[in-house]
Amino acid sequence: MLPDEAAAAVALAVTGSVALADRADAAATRAVPDGAARARLYGEPMLQMPSDLFIPPDALEIFLDAFEGPLDLLLYLIRKQNFNILDIPMAQVTLQYLKYVDQIRLHNLELAAEYLLMAAMLIEIKSRMLLPQRHLELDADGGDPRAELVRRLLDYEQIKVAAYALNAVPQLDRDFTRPQLFVEQSNVPTWPQVDAGDLQRAWLDVIKRSKLTQHHRISRQELSVREHMSSILRQLQSSRFVEFGDLFAGQGGVPIVVVHFIAMLELAKETLIDITQAEPFAPIYVRLAYSPA
């Protein structure tokens, strides 16, 4: 075999072994489950991160706390460390505040301008507290240099709590939506179904309401006791004894019966009639009284 032919054979064998190794690696990569892969690139799982991977410094930003202004940041620092808002340790709070402002200045200088104004105020208050002052100057300046800052913080906290309470109220299109119902209208009237039971109940209700509006009229009737006394005497003249109940037969209504009974009592009072009874629970009889001869 010539030297060139031997070299070609060796190169062919090496190429075949490399191809077989690549196929084996590809088969092993496909056999790896997706849970063990760190990521997928063009559909292929990646078992380890590339050594030449470059991530820009500003590719990812994380903001742990977002504040709505300098007072919000200052109130957060005070409440987080349980400081007494009426006795603020200005040195410690000012140092923490300036660290946060430095972080803002690196990313957004325009946003940091408002925070820098508050930082200047904190430094001024801190310097006024460090400088010795006379009692007369303290009285002229209003006492504690932190008083105005405390007042602003308390007002801001009160407004913030009220805003949270107002935001907790359910709002339309945020917490709930108005229900919509489609009502199909037709020109053909639909009458309700009424059966005999409904009609009977309606009639009984009308009768019940009519009884509640009834009126009782009392009429005046003139009755004479003397006339009834004469009637009793005429009735007794035709009979020797008349049973008590027979005297009231055919007298009419209750008023007439009452007057008739009063007339009989008046006759007994004047001893014109006698009312007798033979024994207890026996019939009562009425007769004319005997006049002495």
Short mmCIF file of C-alpha atoms in Angstrom, two decimals:
data_model
loop_
_atom_site.label_atom_id
_atom_site.label_comp_id
_atom_site.label_asym_id
_atom_site.label_seq_id
_atom_site.Cartn_x
_atom_site.Cartn_y
_atom_site.Cartn_z
CA MET A 1 0.00 0.00 0.00
CA LEU A 2 1.34 3.39 -0.93
CA PRO A 3 1.94 6.04 1.78
CA ASP A 4 -0.80 8.33 0.37
CA GLU A 5 -3.33 5.52 0.36
CA ALA A 6 -2.45 4.65 3.99
CA ALA A 7 -2.91 8.25 5.09
CA ALA A 8 -6.28 8.44 3.37
CA ALA A 9 -7.41 5.24 5.11
CA VAL A 10 -6.35 6.55 8.51
CA ALA A 11 -8.18 9.86 7.92
CA LEU A 12 -11.33 8.02 6.89
CA ALA A 13 -11.22 5.87 10.03
CA VAL A 14 -10.77 8.89 12.29
CA THR A 15 -13.65 10.74 10.58
CA GLY A 16 -15.94 7.75 11.04
CA SER A 17 -15.10 7.42 14.72
CA VAL A 18 -15.75 11.15 15.29
CA ALA A 19 -19.11 10.90 13.53
CA LEU A 20 -20.06 7.91 15.65
CA ALA A 21 -19.06 9.80 18.82
CA ASP A 22 -21.18 12.83 17.81
CA ARG A 23 -24.19 10.58 17.21
CA ALA A 24 -23.67 8.94 20.60
CA ASP A 25 -23.45 12.33 22.33
CA ALA A 26 -26.61 13.52 20.55
CA ALA A 27 -28.46 10.35 21.56
CA ALA A 28 -27.30 10.75 25.15
CA THR A 29 -28.40 14.43 25.15
CA ARG A 30 -31.86 13.49 23.86
CA ALA A 31 -32.12 10.83 26.56
CA VAL A 32 -31.59 13.43 29.33
CA PRO A 33 -34.94 14.51 30.82
CA ASP A 34 -35.96 18.16 30.60
CA GLY A 35 -35.93 18.52 34.39
CA ALA A 36 -32.15 18.01 34.51
CA ALA A 37 -31.47 20.61 31.79
CA ARG A 38 -30.72 24.20 32.78
CA ALA A 39 -32.32 25.64 29.64
CA ARG A 40 -33.25 24.81 26.05
CA LEU A 41 -31.51 26.38 23.05
CA TYR A 42 -33.22 25.87 19.66
CA GLY A 43 -35.14 22.97 21.16
CA GLU A 44 -32.05 21.21 22.52
CA PRO A 45 -31.52 20.88 26.31
CA MET A 46 -28.47 22.59 27.86
CA LEU A 47 -26.86 20.63 30.72
CA GLN A 48 -24.47 23.43 31.72
CA MET A 49 -24.17 27.14 31.17
CA PRO A 50 -21.84 28.25 28.31
CA SER A 51 -18.48 29.53 29.47
CA ASP A 52 -18.59 32.50 27.07
CA LEU A 53 -22.05 33.74 28.12
CA PHE A 54 -22.14 37.55 28.56
CA ILE A 55 -24.92 39.33 30.55
CA PRO A 56 -24.95 43.17 30.40
CA PRO A 57 -24.86 44.92 33.79
CA ASP A 58 -28.15 46.80 33.15
CA ALA A 59 -30.02 43.80 31.79
CA LEU A 60 -31.82 43.13 35.09
CA GLU A 61 -32.94 45.61 37.71
CA ILE A 62 -34.73 44.70 40.94
CA PHE A 63 -36.54 47.31 43.05
CA LEU A 64 -37.37 45.88 46.45
CA ASP A 65 -39.22 48.97 47.72
CA ALA A 66 -40.99 51.67 45.72
CA PHE A 67 -41.72 55.00 47.39
CA GLU A 68 -44.06 57.73 46.28
CA GLY A 69 -41.91 60.60 47.47
CA PRO A 70 -39.42 61.82 50.08
CA LEU A 71 -41.96 61.81 52.91
CA ASP A 72 -42.94 58.25 52.05
CA LEU A 73 -39.30 57.11 52.21
CA LEU A 74 -38.66 58.97 55.46
CA LEU A 75 -41.81 57.55 57.06
CA TYR A 76 -40.81 54.06 55.93
CA LEU A 77 -37.39 54.36 57.58
CA ILE A 78 -38.94 55.57 60.84
CA ARG A 79 -41.70 52.94 61.03
CA LYS A 80 -39.44 50.08 59.93
CA GLN A 81 -37.07 50.65 62.86
CA ASN A 82 -39.84 51.48 65.36
CA PHE A 83 -38.53 54.99 66.01
CA ASN A 84 -40.67 57.43 67.95
CA ILE A 85 -41.88 59.90 65.38
CA LEU A 86 -41.94 62.65 68.03
CA ASP A 87 -38.27 62.01 68.87
CA ILE A 88 -36.53 61.13 65.58
CA PRO A 89 -32.82 60.18 65.78
CA MET A 90 -31.76 62.54 63.00
CA ALA A 91 -28.19 61.23 62.60
CA GLN A 92 -29.20 57.63 61.94
CA VAL A 93 -32.23 58.44 59.77
CA THR A 94 -30.29 61.00 57.70
CA LEU A 95 -27.48 58.48 57.02
CA GLN A 96 -29.95 55.82 55.82
CA TYR A 97 -31.82 58.37 53.74
CA LEU A 98 -28.66 59.53 51.98
CA LYS A 99 -27.72 55.94 51.08
CA TYR A 100 -31.02 55.48 49.32
CA VAL A 101 -30.70 58.83 47.53
CA ASP A 102 -27.26 57.81 46.24
CA GLN A 103 -28.81 54.71 44.69
CA ILE A 104 -31.46 56.82 42.97
CA ARG A 105 -28.90 59.27 41.58
CA LEU A 106 -27.10 56.47 39.77
CA HIS A 107 -30.20 55.58 37.73
CA ASN A 108 -32.47 58.61 37.54
CA LEU A 109 -31.08 62.04 38.34
CA GLU A 110 -34.35 63.87 37.67
CA LEU A 111 -36.20 61.66 40.18
CA ALA A 112 -33.45 62.21 42.75
CA ALA A 113 -33.89 66.02 42.73
CA GLU A 114 -36.95 65.91 44.98
CA TYR A 115 -35.24 63.49 47.33
CA LEU A 116 -32.14 65.69 47.45
CA LEU A 117 -34.28 68.60 48.65
CA MET A 118 -35.50 66.51 51.60
CA ALA A 119 -31.92 65.36 52.26
CA ALA A 120 -30.84 69.00 52.50
CA MET A 121 -33.66 69.66 54.97
CA LEU A 122 -32.59 66.68 57.11
CA ILE A 123 -28.98 67.85 57.14
CA GLU A 124 -30.11 71.34 58.13
CA ILE A 125 -32.19 69.98 61.02
CA LYS A 126 -29.31 67.77 62.11
CA SER A 127 -26.89 70.73 62.07
CA ARG A 128 -29.31 72.93 64.03
CA MET A 129 -29.59 70.23 66.68
CA LEU A 130 -25.81 69.94 66.95
CA LEU A 131 -25.14 73.66 67.31
CA PRO A 132 -25.48 75.08 70.86
CA GLN A 133 -28.25 77.64 71.16
CA ARG A 134 -29.45 79.93 73.88
CA HIS A 135 -32.82 79.60 75.52
CA LEU A 136 -34.07 82.85 74.02
CA GLU A 137 -33.18 81.66 70.51
CA LEU A 138 -34.97 78.35 71.13
CA ASP A 139 -38.11 80.19 72.17
CA ALA A 140 -37.93 82.48 69.14
CA ASP A 141 -37.45 79.59 66.68
CA GLY A 142 -40.34 77.61 68.11
CA GLY A 143 -38.45 75.01 70.17
CA ASP A 144 -37.48 71.68 68.55
CA PRO A 145 -36.18 72.03 64.93
CA ARG A 146 -37.86 68.71 64.12
CA ALA A 147 -41.37 69.98 64.92
CA GLU A 148 -42.23 71.07 61.37
CA LEU A 149 -40.93 67.79 59.91
CA VAL A 150 -42.91 65.76 62.46
CA ARG A 151 -46.08 67.68 61.60
CA ARG A 152 -45.63 66.99 57.89
CA LEU A 153 -44.94 63.30 58.55
CA LEU A 154 -48.06 62.92 60.70
CA ASP A 155 -50.25 64.65 58.13
CA TYR A 156 -48.81 62.51 55.34
CA GLU A 157 -49.32 59.30 57.32
CA GLN A 158 -52.94 60.21 58.03
CA ILE A 159 -53.61 60.89 54.35
CA LYS A 160 -51.84 57.66 53.35
CA VAL A 161 -53.95 55.55 55.75
CA ALA A 162 -57.11 57.22 54.42
CA ALA A 163 -56.00 56.50 50.84
CA TYR A 164 -55.46 52.81 51.66
CA ALA A 165 -58.93 52.64 53.25
CA LEU A 166 -60.47 54.34 50.23
CA ASN A 167 -58.65 52.00 47.86
CA ALA A 168 -60.03 49.00 49.79
CA VAL A 169 -63.59 50.02 48.88
CA PRO A 170 -64.85 47.84 45.99
CA GLN A 171 -64.65 49.70 42.70
CA LEU A 172 -66.51 49.15 39.46
CA ASP A 173 -64.56 47.32 36.72
CA ARG A 174 -61.77 46.58 39.21
CA ASP A 175 -63.34 44.42 41.91
CA PHE A 176 -66.73 43.74 40.37
CA THR A 177 -68.65 44.28 37.16
CA ARG A 178 -72.24 45.20 36.59
CA PRO A 179 -74.36 42.23 35.53
CA GLN A 180 -76.08 42.51 32.19
CA LEU A 181 -79.29 40.64 31.43
CA PHE A 182 -80.91 40.42 28.05
CA VAL A 183 -84.68 40.83 28.22
CA GLU A 184 -86.58 39.78 25.17
CA GLN A 185 -89.57 42.02 24.51
CA SER A 186 -92.57 40.90 22.55
CA ASN A 187 -95.59 42.80 21.23
CA VAL A 188 -97.90 39.89 22.02
CA PRO A 189 -99.24 40.27 25.61
CA THR A 190 -98.97 37.22 27.82
CA TRP A 191 -101.74 36.84 30.40
CA PRO A 192 -101.17 34.98 33.67
CA GLN A 193 -102.81 31.64 34.21
CA VAL A 194 -105.65 31.90 36.77
CA ASP A 195 -107.44 28.82 38.11
CA ALA A 196 -110.54 28.38 40.31
CA GLY A 197 -108.45 28.24 43.49
CA ASP A 198 -106.95 31.68 42.82
CA LEU A 199 -110.41 33.11 42.21
CA GLN A 200 -111.72 31.57 45.43
CA ARG A 201 -108.86 32.97 47.49
CA ALA A 202 -109.38 36.42 45.97
CA TRP A 203 -113.10 36.29 46.83
CA LEU A 204 -112.40 35.24 50.44
CA ASP A 205 -109.96 38.11 50.75
CA VAL A 206 -112.64 40.56 49.57
CA ILE A 207 -115.14 39.17 52.11
CA LYS A 208 -112.56 39.46 54.89
CA ARG A 209 -111.81 43.08 54.06
CA SER A 210 -115.51 43.93 53.83
CA LYS A 211 -116.07 42.66 57.38
CA LEU A 212 -113.43 45.02 58.66
CA THR A 213 -115.35 48.01 57.29
CA GLN A 214 -118.80 47.16 58.66
CA HIS A 215 -120.77 49.90 60.49
CA HIS A 216 -123.26 49.35 63.33
CA ARG A 217 -125.98 51.94 63.40
CA ILE A 218 -127.90 52.59 66.63
CA SER A 219 -131.41 53.95 66.14
CA ARG A 220 -133.54 55.62 68.79
CA GLN A 221 -136.97 54.13 69.62
CA GLU A 222 -139.39 55.64 72.13
CA LEU A 223 -141.11 53.02 74.34
CA SER A 224 -143.61 53.72 77.12
CA VAL A 225 -143.54 51.70 80.32
CA ARG A 226 -147.13 52.78 81.11
CA GLU A 227 -148.43 51.34 77.87
CA HIS A 228 -146.79 47.98 78.61
CA MET A 229 -148.22 48.02 82.13
CA SER A 230 -151.70 48.44 80.69
CA SER A 231 -151.04 45.64 78.20
CA ILE A 232 -150.02 43.25 81.00
CA LEU A 233 -153.12 44.08 83.02
CA ARG A 234 -155.39 43.45 80.04
CA GLN A 235 -153.64 40.12 79.39
CA LEU A 236 -154.09 39.03 83.05
CA GLN A 237 -157.77 39.97 83.17
CA SER A 238 -158.64 37.30 80.63
CA SER A 239 -156.72 34.54 82.49
CA ARG A 240 -156.44 33.69 86.12
CA PHE A 241 -152.81 32.56 85.96
CA VAL A 242 -150.33 33.30 83.19
CA GLU A 243 -146.91 31.69 83.03
CA PHE A 244 -144.01 34.11 83.23
CA GLY A 245 -142.64 33.20 79.79
CA ASP A 246 -146.01 33.59 78.07
CA LEU A 247 -146.15 37.26 79.02
CA PHE A 248 -143.21 37.97 76.67
CA ALA A 249 -144.46 35.99 73.69
CA GLY A 250 -144.63 38.08 70.52
CA GLN A 251 -143.00 41.18 72.02
CA GLY A 252 -140.40 41.66 69.28
CA GLY A 253 -136.84 42.77 69.80
CA VAL A 254 -134.71 43.04 72.88
CA PRO A 255 -135.59 46.68 73.71
CA ILE A 256 -139.30 45.89 73.76
CA VAL A 257 -138.78 42.82 75.98
CA VAL A 258 -136.70 44.86 78.44
CA VAL A 259 -139.41 47.56 78.70
CA HIS A 260 -142.07 44.87 79.09
CA PHE A 261 -140.13 43.33 81.99
CA ILE A 262 -139.72 46.74 83.65
CA ALA A 263 -143.49 47.28 83.33
CA MET A 264 -144.13 43.96 85.09
CA LEU A 265 -141.78 44.94 87.93
CA GLU A 266 -143.59 48.26 88.32
CA LEU A 267 -146.94 46.44 88.59
CA ALA A 268 -145.52 44.11 91.25
CA LYS A 269 -144.10 47.13 93.10
CA GLU A 270 -147.55 48.77 93.13
CA THR A 271 -149.08 45.43 94.30
CA LEU A 272 -151.28 45.21 91.24
CA ILE A 273 -150.02 41.73 90.32
CA ASP A 274 -148.59 38.75 92.22
CA ILE A 275 -145.64 36.68 91.09
CA THR A 276 -145.78 33.20 92.64
CA GLN A 277 -143.84 29.92 92.51
CA ALA A 278 -145.04 26.65 94.17
CA GLU A 279 -141.55 25.20 94.79
CA PRO A 280 -137.93 25.72 93.76
CA PHE A 281 -137.30 25.31 90.02
CA ALA A 282 -141.08 25.20 89.43
CA PRO A 283 -142.73 27.41 86.80
CA ILE A 284 -143.30 31.05 87.73
CA TYR A 285 -146.85 32.35 87.39
CA VAL A 286 -148.21 35.87 87.29
CA ARG A 287 -151.77 36.84 88.32
CA LEU A 288 -153.79 39.84 89.31
CA ALA A 289 -153.54 40.76 92.96
CA TYR A 290 -156.61 40.24 95.19
CA SER A 291 -158.03 43.44 96.44
CA PRO A 292 -159.54 43.40 99.98
CA ALA A 293 -163.33 43.44 100.09
#
